[in-house]
PDB file of C-alpha atoms in Angstrom:
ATOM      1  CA  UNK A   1      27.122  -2.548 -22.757  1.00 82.00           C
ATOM      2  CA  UNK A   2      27.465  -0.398 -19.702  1.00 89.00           C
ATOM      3  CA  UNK A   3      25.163  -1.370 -17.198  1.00 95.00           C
ATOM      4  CA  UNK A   4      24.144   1.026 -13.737  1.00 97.00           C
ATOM      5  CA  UNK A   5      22.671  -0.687 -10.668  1.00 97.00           C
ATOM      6  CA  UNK A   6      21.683   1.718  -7.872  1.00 97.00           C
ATOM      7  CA  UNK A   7      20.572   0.652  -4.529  1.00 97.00           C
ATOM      8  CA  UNK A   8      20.619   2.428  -1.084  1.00 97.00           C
ATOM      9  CA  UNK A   9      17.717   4.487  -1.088  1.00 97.00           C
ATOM     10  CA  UNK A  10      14.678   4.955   1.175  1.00 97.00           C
ATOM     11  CA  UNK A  11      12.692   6.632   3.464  1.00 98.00           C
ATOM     12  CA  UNK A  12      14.672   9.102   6.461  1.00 98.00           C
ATOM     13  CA  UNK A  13      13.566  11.124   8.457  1.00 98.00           C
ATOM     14  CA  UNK A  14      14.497  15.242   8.403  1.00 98.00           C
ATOM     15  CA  UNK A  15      18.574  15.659   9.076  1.00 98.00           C
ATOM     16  CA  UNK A  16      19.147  12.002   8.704  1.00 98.00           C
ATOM     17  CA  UNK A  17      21.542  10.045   6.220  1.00 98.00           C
ATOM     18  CA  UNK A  18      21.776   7.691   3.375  1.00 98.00           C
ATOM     19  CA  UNK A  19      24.210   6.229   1.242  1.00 98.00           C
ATOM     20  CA  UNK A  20      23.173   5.560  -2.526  1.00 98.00           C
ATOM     21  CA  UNK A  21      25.787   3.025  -4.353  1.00 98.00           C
ATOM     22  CA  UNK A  22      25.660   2.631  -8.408  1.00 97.00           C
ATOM     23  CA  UNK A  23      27.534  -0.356  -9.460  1.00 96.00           C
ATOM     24  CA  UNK A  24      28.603  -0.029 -12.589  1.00 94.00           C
ATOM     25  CA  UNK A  25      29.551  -3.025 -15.111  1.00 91.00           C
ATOM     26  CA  UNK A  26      30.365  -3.394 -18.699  1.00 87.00           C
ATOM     27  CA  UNK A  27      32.985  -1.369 -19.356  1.00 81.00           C
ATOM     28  CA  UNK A  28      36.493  -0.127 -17.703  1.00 78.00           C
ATOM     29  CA  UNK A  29      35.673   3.304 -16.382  1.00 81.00           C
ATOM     30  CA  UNK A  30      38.832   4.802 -16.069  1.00 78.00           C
ATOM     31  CA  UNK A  31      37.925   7.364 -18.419  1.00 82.00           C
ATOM     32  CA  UNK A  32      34.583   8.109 -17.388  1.00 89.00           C
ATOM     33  CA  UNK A  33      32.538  10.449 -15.577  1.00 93.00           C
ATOM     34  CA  UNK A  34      30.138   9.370 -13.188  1.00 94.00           C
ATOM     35  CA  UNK A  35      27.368  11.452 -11.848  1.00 96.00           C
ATOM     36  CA  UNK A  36      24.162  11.581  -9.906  1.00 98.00           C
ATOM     37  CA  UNK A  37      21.071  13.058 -10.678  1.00 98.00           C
ATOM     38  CA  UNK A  38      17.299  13.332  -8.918  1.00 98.00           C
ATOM     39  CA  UNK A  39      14.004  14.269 -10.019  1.00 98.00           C
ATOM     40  CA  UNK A  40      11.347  15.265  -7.880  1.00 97.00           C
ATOM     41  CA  UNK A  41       7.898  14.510  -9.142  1.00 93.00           C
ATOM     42  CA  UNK A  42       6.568  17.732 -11.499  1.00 95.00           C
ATOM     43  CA  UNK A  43      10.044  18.601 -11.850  1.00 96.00           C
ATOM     44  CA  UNK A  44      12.776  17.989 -14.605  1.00 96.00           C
ATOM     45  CA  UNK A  45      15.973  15.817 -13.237  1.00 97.00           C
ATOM     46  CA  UNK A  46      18.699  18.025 -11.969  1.00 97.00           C
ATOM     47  CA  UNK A  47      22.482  17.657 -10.937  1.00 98.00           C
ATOM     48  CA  UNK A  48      23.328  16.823  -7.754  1.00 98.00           C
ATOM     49  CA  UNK A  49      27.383  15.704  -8.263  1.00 98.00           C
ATOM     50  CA  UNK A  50      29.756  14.344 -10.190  1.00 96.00           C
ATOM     51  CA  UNK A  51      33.321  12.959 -10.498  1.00 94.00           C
ATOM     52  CA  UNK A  52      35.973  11.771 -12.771  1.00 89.00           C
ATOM     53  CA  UNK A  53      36.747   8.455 -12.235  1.00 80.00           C
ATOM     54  CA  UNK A  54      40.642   8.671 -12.918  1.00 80.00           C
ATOM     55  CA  UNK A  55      41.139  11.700 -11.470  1.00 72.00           C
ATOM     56  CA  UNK A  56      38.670  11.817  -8.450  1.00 78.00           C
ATOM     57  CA  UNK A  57      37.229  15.107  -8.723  1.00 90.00           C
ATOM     58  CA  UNK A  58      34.105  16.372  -7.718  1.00 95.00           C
ATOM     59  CA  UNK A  59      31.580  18.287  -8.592  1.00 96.00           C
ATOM     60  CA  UNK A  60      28.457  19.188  -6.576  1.00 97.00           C
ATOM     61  CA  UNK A  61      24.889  21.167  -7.131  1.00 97.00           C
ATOM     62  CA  UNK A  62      24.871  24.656  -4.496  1.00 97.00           C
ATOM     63  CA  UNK A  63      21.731  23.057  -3.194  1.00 97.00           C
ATOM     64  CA  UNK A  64      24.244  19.791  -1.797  1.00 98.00           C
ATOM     65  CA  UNK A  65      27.416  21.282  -1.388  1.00 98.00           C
ATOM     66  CA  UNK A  66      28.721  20.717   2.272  1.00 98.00           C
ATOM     67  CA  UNK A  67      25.900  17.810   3.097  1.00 98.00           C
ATOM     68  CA  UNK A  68      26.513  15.525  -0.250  1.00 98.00           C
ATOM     69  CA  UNK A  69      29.590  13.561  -0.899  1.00 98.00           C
ATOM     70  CA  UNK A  70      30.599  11.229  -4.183  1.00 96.00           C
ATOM     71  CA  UNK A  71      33.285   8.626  -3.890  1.00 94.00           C
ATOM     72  CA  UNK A  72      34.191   5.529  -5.475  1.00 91.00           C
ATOM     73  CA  UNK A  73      35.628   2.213  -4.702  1.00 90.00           C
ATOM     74  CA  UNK A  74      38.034   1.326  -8.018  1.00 84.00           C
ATOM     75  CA  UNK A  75      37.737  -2.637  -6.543  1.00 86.00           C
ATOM     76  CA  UNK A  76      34.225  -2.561  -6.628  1.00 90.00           C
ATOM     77  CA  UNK A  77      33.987  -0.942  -9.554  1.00 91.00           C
ATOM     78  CA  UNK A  78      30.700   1.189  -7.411  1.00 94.00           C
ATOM     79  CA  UNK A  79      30.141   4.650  -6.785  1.00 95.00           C
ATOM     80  CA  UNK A  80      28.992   6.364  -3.546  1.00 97.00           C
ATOM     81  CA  UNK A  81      26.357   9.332  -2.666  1.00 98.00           C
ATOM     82  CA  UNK A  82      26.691   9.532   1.009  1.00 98.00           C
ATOM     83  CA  UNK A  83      23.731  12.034   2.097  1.00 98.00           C
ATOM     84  CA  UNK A  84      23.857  13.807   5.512  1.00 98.00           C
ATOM     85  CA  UNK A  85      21.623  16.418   6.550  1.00 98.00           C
ATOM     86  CA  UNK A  86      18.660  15.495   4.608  1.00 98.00           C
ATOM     87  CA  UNK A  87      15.993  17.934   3.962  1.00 98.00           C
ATOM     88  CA  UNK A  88      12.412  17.326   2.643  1.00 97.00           C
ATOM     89  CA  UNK A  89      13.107  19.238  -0.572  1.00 97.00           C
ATOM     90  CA  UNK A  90      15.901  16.250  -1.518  1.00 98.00           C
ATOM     91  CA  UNK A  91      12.927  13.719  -1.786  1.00 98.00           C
ATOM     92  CA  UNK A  92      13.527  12.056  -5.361  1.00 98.00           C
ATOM     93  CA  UNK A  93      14.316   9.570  -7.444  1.00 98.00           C
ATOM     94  CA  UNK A  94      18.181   9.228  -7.541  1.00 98.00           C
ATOM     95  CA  UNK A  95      19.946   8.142 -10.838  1.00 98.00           C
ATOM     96  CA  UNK A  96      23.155   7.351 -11.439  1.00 98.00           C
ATOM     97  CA  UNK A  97      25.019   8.068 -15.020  1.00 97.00           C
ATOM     98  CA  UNK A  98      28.064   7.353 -16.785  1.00 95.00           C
ATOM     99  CA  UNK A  99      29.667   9.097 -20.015  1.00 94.00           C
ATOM    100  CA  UNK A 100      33.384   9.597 -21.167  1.00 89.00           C
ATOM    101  CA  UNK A 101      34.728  12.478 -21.375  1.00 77.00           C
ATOM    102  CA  UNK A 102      32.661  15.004 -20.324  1.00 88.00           C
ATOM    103  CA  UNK A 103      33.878  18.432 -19.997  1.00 89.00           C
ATOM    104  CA  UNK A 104      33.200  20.258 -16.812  1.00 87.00           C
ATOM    105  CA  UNK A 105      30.187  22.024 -18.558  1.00 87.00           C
ATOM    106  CA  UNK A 106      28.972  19.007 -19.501  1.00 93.00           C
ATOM    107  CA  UNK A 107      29.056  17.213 -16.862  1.00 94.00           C
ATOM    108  CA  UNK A 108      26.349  19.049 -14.912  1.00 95.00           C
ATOM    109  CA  UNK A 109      24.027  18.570 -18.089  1.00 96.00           C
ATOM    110  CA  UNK A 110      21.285  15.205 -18.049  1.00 96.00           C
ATOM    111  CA  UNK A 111      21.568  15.549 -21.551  1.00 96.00           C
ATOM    112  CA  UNK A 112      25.286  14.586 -21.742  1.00 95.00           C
ATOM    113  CA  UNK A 113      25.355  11.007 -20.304  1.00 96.00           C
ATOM    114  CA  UNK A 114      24.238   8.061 -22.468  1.00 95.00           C
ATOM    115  CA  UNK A 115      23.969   5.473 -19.718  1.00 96.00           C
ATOM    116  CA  UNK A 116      21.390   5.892 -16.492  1.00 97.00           C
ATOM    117  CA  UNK A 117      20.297   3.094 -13.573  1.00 97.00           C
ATOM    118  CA  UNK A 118      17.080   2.522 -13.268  1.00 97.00           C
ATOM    119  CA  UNK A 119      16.949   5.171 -10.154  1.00 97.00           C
ATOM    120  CA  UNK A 120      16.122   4.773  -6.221  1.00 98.00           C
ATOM    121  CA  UNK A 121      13.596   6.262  -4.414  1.00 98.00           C
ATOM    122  CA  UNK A 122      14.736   8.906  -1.434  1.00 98.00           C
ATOM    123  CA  UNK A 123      12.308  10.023   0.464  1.00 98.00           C
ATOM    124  CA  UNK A 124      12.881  12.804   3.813  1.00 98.00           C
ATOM    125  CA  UNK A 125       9.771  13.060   6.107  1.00 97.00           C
ATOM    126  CA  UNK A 126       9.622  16.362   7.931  1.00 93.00           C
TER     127      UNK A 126
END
């Protein structure tokens, strides 16, 4: 069974940083996509990045591109959101997700991933 932890999150204020981990057990994820997701409250839960975890690449939403990064740490068997620049319109719950295989279509798509954390709270003051 593929369990998520995620941890890192918080309150920041405007053009500050955070760094979300997922730690991910249960499985050997070599073949695996990993992604992130938020949802704000009202609104449905959205792509923010992805990557493959053999390969290493990424993937990232227009709205994070340039601020957002996703890494990994194959030891630790944890993935990485490091946040810089954060803007009151990225306040969310962040959720991490895991799935095999996923094309690069699918990989942006909530609906594709069978296994979620139980999310962490970011919130950016203004």
């Amino acid at each position: 069974q593929v369990q998520l932890v995620e941890s890192g999150g918080g309150l920041v204020q405007s053009g500050g940083s955070l760094r979300l981990s997922c730690a991910a057990s249960g499985r050997t994820f070599s073949s695996y996509v990993m992604g992130w997701f938020r949802q704000a409250p009202g609104k449905e839960r959205e792509f923010v990045a992805a990557m493959t975890w053999s390969g290493g690449n990424t993937y990232y939403a227009d709205s994070v591109k340039g601020r957002f990064a996703i890494s990994r740490d194959n030891a630790k068997n944890t993935v990485y959101l490091q946040m810089n620049s954060l803007k009151p319109e990225d306040t969310a719950v962040y959720y991490c997700a895991a799935d095999r295989a996923l094309t690069t279509a699918q990989l942006m798509a909530a609906t594709a991933y069978d296994y979620w954390g139980q999310g962490t709270q970011v919130t950016v003051s203004s």
